[in-house]
């Protein structure tokens, strides 16, 4: 069968797909739409159109090479018997370590010292150390205690001896070293606030003007979730006024970040291009994991990280209608 890639994947993942007998293609001259029209599965690294099924009538699988499902129109897929899967945890170490790097850069003034060293010299650069501080004893608040949040909490608590606060949906127990608190308290008490939650209707605008106003004067907001989780205008106002310490942002409402965006002109921000989860090791794990899920689905098996199991029976009927055999369900 034909597996469409929205973007290149690591050769290890592509090798798994080809070893299973599948054809693998990237968008060509006709673009992604022309490829989707022929595809049996798609591996996703960029946002798919909301009317995906209308553009991809043969599609049986949409597999996220990563975690965030906001790139896949899950409801449309479910309505048209397309199975959706992702690879949770594959980039958890990469993202958690990235957040630690953001905190260290902010706390030790790495970015400002670098710029001062190049522009004004050695002594002026060293003078910035008067603003530096250690992470030990500071408070980290984590919004979203999934694989990333749990790993981040472990590193911060055990490695840096920070106090770690956490907020998550539901009443599942917190991992060791993380104290459960409500969101308003987390924003008010934390020296660093790390957003590591998925983008959902409930989390859109979660870092609101009211919650940003609760932040400590020197606190930093770290966003490795999705841009719309933050009220962008409220954050800009707080940064411009110096009401918070700063922001380290890896994601934005519109990506790529516009060349004229006002964030680019602010001295108290660290900007990166949605790269927190893109270490070499994470890319291998995400590619291999996504390829494995595609192979399972196209073989008529349930994926391991099954996002829309309610589409299972309809998917089996669709396979038969398309002329593909419907394999028996393997034991979980």
Coordinates of C-alpha atoms in Angstrom, one line a residue:
X1 CA 0.0 0.0 0.0
X2 CA 1.0 3.6 -0.4
X3 CA 2.2 5.5 2.7
X4 CA 2.3 9.3 2.3
X5 CA 4.8 11.3 4.4
X6 CA 3.9 15.0 4.9
X7 CA 7.7 15.5 5.7
X8 CA 10.8 13.3 5.6
X9 CA 11.1 10.8 8.4
X10 CA 14.3 9.1 9.8
X11 CA 15.6 6.3 7.5
X12 CA 15.0 3.8 10.2
X13 CA 11.3 4.4 10.1
X14 CA 11.1 4.4 6.3
X15 CA 13.0 1.1 6.3
X16 CA 10.3 -0.5 8.5
X17 CA 7.6 0.6 6.0
X18 CA 9.5 -0.6 3.0
X19 CA 10.4 -3.9 4.7
X20 CA 6.6 -4.5 5.2
X21 CA 6.2 -4.1 1.4
X22 CA 4.7 -0.6 1.4
X23 CA 5.5 2.2 -1.1
X24 CA 6.7 5.4 0.6
X25 CA 6.3 8.8 -1.0
X26 CA 6.8 12.5 -0.1
X27 CA 4.7 15.2 -1.8
X28 CA 5.8 15.8 -5.4
X29 CA 5.0 18.3 -8.0
X30 CA 1.3 18.0 -7.3
X31 CA 1.7 18.8 -3.7
X32 CA 0.3 17.0 -0.6
X33 CA -3.2 16.9 -2.0
X34 CA -2.2 14.9 -5.1
X35 CA -0.4 12.4 -2.8
X36 CA -3.2 12.1 -0.3
X37 CA -5.6 11.3 -3.2
X38 CA -3.7 8.0 -3.7
X39 CA -2.6 7.2 -0.2
X40 CA -3.6 4.3 2.1
X41 CA -1.9 5.9 5.1
X42 CA -0.3 9.2 6.0
X43 CA 2.5 9.9 8.5
X44 CA 1.9 13.3 9.9
X45 CA 4.4 16.1 10.8
X46 CA 2.3 19.1 9.7
X47 CA -1.3 20.1 10.0
X48 CA -3.6 18.1 7.7
X49 CA -6.7 19.8 6.1
X50 CA -10.0 19.6 8.1
X51 CA -11.6 17.8 5.1
X52 CA -8.9 15.2 5.0
X53 CA -11.2 12.3 4.1
X54 CA -12.7 14.1 1.1
X55 CA -9.2 14.6 -0.2
X56 CA -8.0 11.0 0.7
X57 CA -10.8 8.6 -0.1
X58 CA -8.6 5.5 0.3
X59 CA -7.1 6.5 3.6
X60 CA -7.1 3.9 6.3
X61 CA -4.6 5.4 8.8
X62 CA -3.4 8.8 9.9
X63 CA -0.4 8.4 12.3
X64 CA 1.2 11.3 14.1
X65 CA 5.0 11.2 14.1
X66 CA 4.9 12.7 17.6
X67 CA 2.3 13.4 20.2
X68 CA 0.1 16.4 19.4
X69 CA -3.1 15.5 17.7
X70 CA -4.1 19.0 16.7
X71 CA -2.4 18.4 13.4
X72 CA -5.0 15.6 12.5
X73 CA -8.8 16.2 12.1
X74 CA -9.7 13.3 14.4
X75 CA -13.5 13.8 14.1
X76 CA -13.3 13.7 10.3
X77 CA -11.1 10.6 10.4
X78 CA -13.5 8.9 12.8
X79 CA -16.5 9.7 10.7
X80 CA -14.8 8.2 7.6
X81 CA -13.2 5.1 9.2
X82 CA -9.7 6.4 9.3
X83 CA -7.8 5.0 12.3
X84 CA -5.7 7.6 14.2
X85 CA -2.6 6.8 16.3
X86 CA 0.4 8.6 17.7
X87 CA 3.6 7.8 19.5
X88 CA 3.3 9.2 23.1
X89 CA 6.5 9.4 25.1
X90 CA 8.8 9.1 22.1
X91 CA 10.2 12.6 22.5
X92 CA 9.6 13.1 26.2
X93 CA 13.3 13.1 27.2
X94 CA 14.1 15.5 24.4
X95 CA 11.3 18.0 25.3
X96 CA 12.0 17.8 29.1
X97 CA 15.7 18.4 28.6
X98 CA 14.9 21.3 26.3
X99 CA 12.8 22.9 29.1
X100 CA 15.7 22.5 31.5
X101 CA 17.9 24.2 29.0
X102 CA 15.4 27.1 28.7
X103 CA 15.4 27.5 32.5
X104 CA 19.2 27.4 32.7
X105 CA 19.6 29.9 30.0
X106 CA 17.1 32.3 31.7
X107 CA 18.5 31.8 35.2
X108 CA 22.2 32.2 34.2
X109 CA 21.5 34.9 31.6
X110 CA 23.3 32.9 28.9
X111 CA 21.6 34.6 26.0
X112 CA 22.1 38.1 27.3
X113 CA 25.8 37.4 28.2
X114 CA 26.4 36.0 24.8
X115 CA 24.9 39.1 23.1
X116 CA 26.8 41.5 25.4
X117 CA 30.1 39.7 24.9
X118 CA 29.8 40.1 21.1
X119 CA 28.5 43.7 21.2
X120 CA 30.1 45.4 24.2
X121 CA 32.9 43.2 25.4
X122 CA 34.1 41.0 28.1
X123 CA 33.6 43.2 31.2
X124 CA 30.1 44.3 30.2
X125 CA 29.2 40.6 29.6
X126 CA 30.5 39.5 33.0
X127 CA 28.5 42.3 34.7
X128 CA 25.3 40.4 33.7
X129 CA 26.2 37.7 36.2
X130 CA 24.8 40.0 38.9
X131 CA 21.3 39.0 37.6
X132 CA 22.0 35.3 37.6
X133 CA 20.6 32.8 40.0
X134 CA 20.6 29.0 40.7
X135 CA 17.6 26.7 40.0
X136 CA 18.1 24.9 43.3
X137 CA 15.3 25.9 45.7
X138 CA 13.2 27.6 43.0
X139 CA 9.7 26.5 42.1
X140 CA 8.7 25.0 38.8
X141 CA 5.1 24.7 37.9
X142 CA 4.2 22.2 35.2
X143 CA 0.9 22.3 33.3
X144 CA 0.3 18.9 31.8
X145 CA 1.7 15.9 33.6
X146 CA 2.0 13.4 30.7
X147 CA 5.2 11.8 29.6
X148 CA 6.9 15.1 29.1
X149 CA 5.7 16.7 32.3
X150 CA 6.5 13.7 34.4
X151 CA 10.1 13.4 33.1
X152 CA 10.6 17.2 33.5
X153 CA 9.4 17.0 37.1
X154 CA 11.7 14.1 37.8
X155 CA 14.8 16.0 36.5
X156 CA 13.9 19.3 38.2
X157 CA 13.1 17.6 41.5
X158 CA 15.8 15.0 41.8
X159 CA 18.5 16.7 39.7
X160 CA 18.1 20.4 40.6
X161 CA 16.3 20.0 44.0
X162 CA 13.6 22.3 42.9
X163 CA 10.1 22.4 44.3
X164 CA 7.8 21.1 41.6
X165 CA 4.1 21.9 41.3
X166 CA 1.8 20.1 38.8
X167 CA -1.6 20.4 37.3
X168 CA -3.3 17.7 35.2
X169 CA -6.7 16.7 34.0
X170 CA -8.5 14.1 36.1
X171 CA -7.6 12.7 39.5
X172 CA -4.8 10.4 38.7
X173 CA -2.0 10.5 41.2
X174 CA 1.0 12.7 40.6
X175 CA 4.4 11.2 40.0
X176 CA 6.8 11.3 42.9
X177 CA 8.3 14.7 43.6
X178 CA 5.4 16.7 42.0
X179 CA 2.8 18.4 44.2
X180 CA -0.7 18.7 42.8
X181 CA -2.1 22.3 42.8
X182 CA -4.8 24.2 41.1
X183 CA -3.9 26.4 38.1
X184 CA -4.3 29.7 39.8
X185 CA -2.0 28.7 42.6
X186 CA 0.5 27.2 40.2
X187 CA 0.8 30.5 38.3
X188 CA 1.0 32.5 41.5
X189 CA 3.7 30.4 43.3
X190 CA 6.1 29.3 40.5
X191 CA 9.4 30.9 39.4
X192 CA 9.1 29.0 36.1
X193 CA 5.8 27.9 34.5
X194 CA 6.2 25.1 31.9
X195 CA 3.3 24.5 29.6
X196 CA 3.4 20.9 28.4
X197 CA -0.3 20.2 27.8
X198 CA -2.1 19.3 24.5
X199 CA -4.1 21.9 22.7
X200 CA -7.8 21.3 23.3
X201 CA -10.8 23.5 23.7
X202 CA -10.2 23.4 27.4
X203 CA -6.5 24.4 27.2
X204 CA -6.9 27.1 24.6
X205 CA -6.1 30.4 26.3
X206 CA -5.2 28.6 29.5
X207 CA -2.4 31.0 30.2
X208 CA -4.9 33.9 30.3
X209 CA -4.5 37.6 31.1
X210 CA -5.8 36.9 34.6
X211 CA -3.3 34.0 35.2
X212 CA -0.4 35.9 33.7
X213 CA -1.2 38.8 36.1
X214 CA -0.8 36.3 39.0
X215 CA 2.8 35.5 38.1
X216 CA 5.7 36.6 40.2
X217 CA 7.5 39.7 39.0
X218 CA 10.6 37.7 38.0
X219 CA 8.8 34.5 36.8
X220 CA 9.4 33.0 33.4
X221 CA 6.7 31.4 31.2
X222 CA 8.0 28.4 29.1
X223 CA 5.8 27.2 26.3
X224 CA 6.6 23.8 24.6
X225 CA 2.9 23.0 24.2
X226 CA 1.1 25.0 21.4
X227 CA 1.0 28.7 20.8
X228 CA -2.8 29.1 21.4
X229 CA -2.5 27.8 25.0
X230 CA -1.3 31.3 25.8
X231 CA -3.1 34.6 25.5
X232 CA -0.5 36.2 23.2
X233 CA -1.6 39.8 23.7
X234 CA -1.6 39.4 27.4
X235 CA 1.9 37.9 27.4
X236 CA 3.2 40.7 25.1
X237 CA 1.8 43.3 27.5
X238 CA 3.4 41.7 30.5
X239 CA 6.7 41.3 28.8
X240 CA 6.8 44.9 27.5
X241 CA 5.9 46.3 30.9
X242 CA 8.5 44.1 32.7
X243 CA 5.8 42.6 34.9
X244 CA 7.3 39.1 34.6
X245 CA 10.9 38.0 34.2
X246 CA 10.5 36.7 30.6
X247 CA 9.2 34.0 28.3
X248 CA 10.9 31.1 26.5
X249 CA 8.7 30.2 23.6
X250 CA 9.1 27.3 21.3
X251 CA 5.6 27.4 19.7
X252 CA 3.5 30.3 18.4
X253 CA -0.1 31.0 17.2
X254 CA 1.1 31.2 13.6
X255 CA 4.2 29.3 12.5
X256 CA 6.7 30.1 11.2
X257 CA 7.0 33.2 13.4
X258 CA 6.4 36.3 11.3
X259 CA 9.6 38.4 10.5
X260 CA 7.9 41.5 11.9
X261 CA 6.4 39.9 15.1
X262 CA 6.9 42.1 18.1
X263 CA 8.3 39.2 20.2
X264 CA 11.4 39.5 18.1
X265 CA 12.2 42.9 19.5
X266 CA 11.9 42.1 23.2
X267 CA 15.1 41.5 25.3
X268 CA 13.4 39.3 27.8
X269 CA 12.4 36.4 25.5
X270 CA 14.1 33.3 24.2
X271 CA 12.6 32.2 20.8
X272 CA 13.1 28.8 19.2
X273 CA 11.4 27.3 16.0
X274 CA 9.2 24.5 17.5
X275 CA 12.3 22.4 18.0
X276 CA 11.9 21.1 21.6
X277 CA 11.2 17.5 20.5
X278 CA 13.6 17.3 17.6
X279 CA 16.8 15.8 18.9
X280 CA 18.4 13.1 16.8
X281 CA 17.4 10.4 19.2
X282 CA 13.8 11.5 19.4
X283 CA 13.5 11.7 15.6
X284 CA 14.6 8.0 15.4
X285 CA 12.1 7.0 18.1
X286 CA 9.2 8.9 16.6
X287 CA 9.9 7.7 13.1
X288 CA 10.2 4.0 14.2
X289 CA 7.2 4.3 16.4
X290 CA 5.0 5.9 13.7
X291 CA 6.1 3.4 11.1
X292 CA 5.3 0.5 13.4
X293 CA 1.8 1.9 13.9
X294 CA 1.2 2.3 10.2
X295 CA 2.4 -1.3 9.5
X296 CA 0.0 -2.6 12.2
X297 CA -3.0 -0.7 10.9
X298 CA -2.4 -1.6 7.2
X299 CA -2.1 -5.3 8.3
X300 CA -5.5 -5.1 9.9
X301 CA -4.3 -4.9 13.5
X302 CA -5.1 -2.4 16.2
X303 CA -2.5 0.3 16.8
X304 CA -0.9 0.4 20.2
X305 CA -1.7 4.1 20.8
X306 CA -5.3 4.0 19.4
X307 CA -6.9 7.5 19.5
X308 CA -10.3 6.7 17.9
X309 CA -11.1 3.0 18.7
X310 CA -14.8 3.8 18.0
X311 CA -13.8 3.7 14.3
X312 CA -12.5 0.2 14.4
X313 CA -15.5 -1.8 13.0
X314 CA -16.1 0.8 10.3
X315 CA -12.5 0.6 9.3
X316 CA -12.7 -3.1 8.8
X317 CA -15.7 -2.7 6.5
X318 CA -13.8 0.1 4.6
X319 CA -10.8 -2.3 4.1
X320 CA -13.1 -4.9 2.6
X321 CA -14.8 -2.3 0.3
X322 CA -11.4 -1.2 -0.9
X323 CA -10.4 -4.8 -1.6
X324 CA -8.0 -5.3 1.3
X325 CA -8.4 -8.3 3.6
X326 CA -9.6 -7.5 7.1
X327 CA -7.2 -9.4 9.5
X328 CA -8.3 -10.8 12.8
X329 CA -7.7 -8.6 15.8
X330 CA -4.6 -9.6 17.6
X331 CA -4.6 -9.9 21.4
X332 CA -3.9 -6.7 23.3

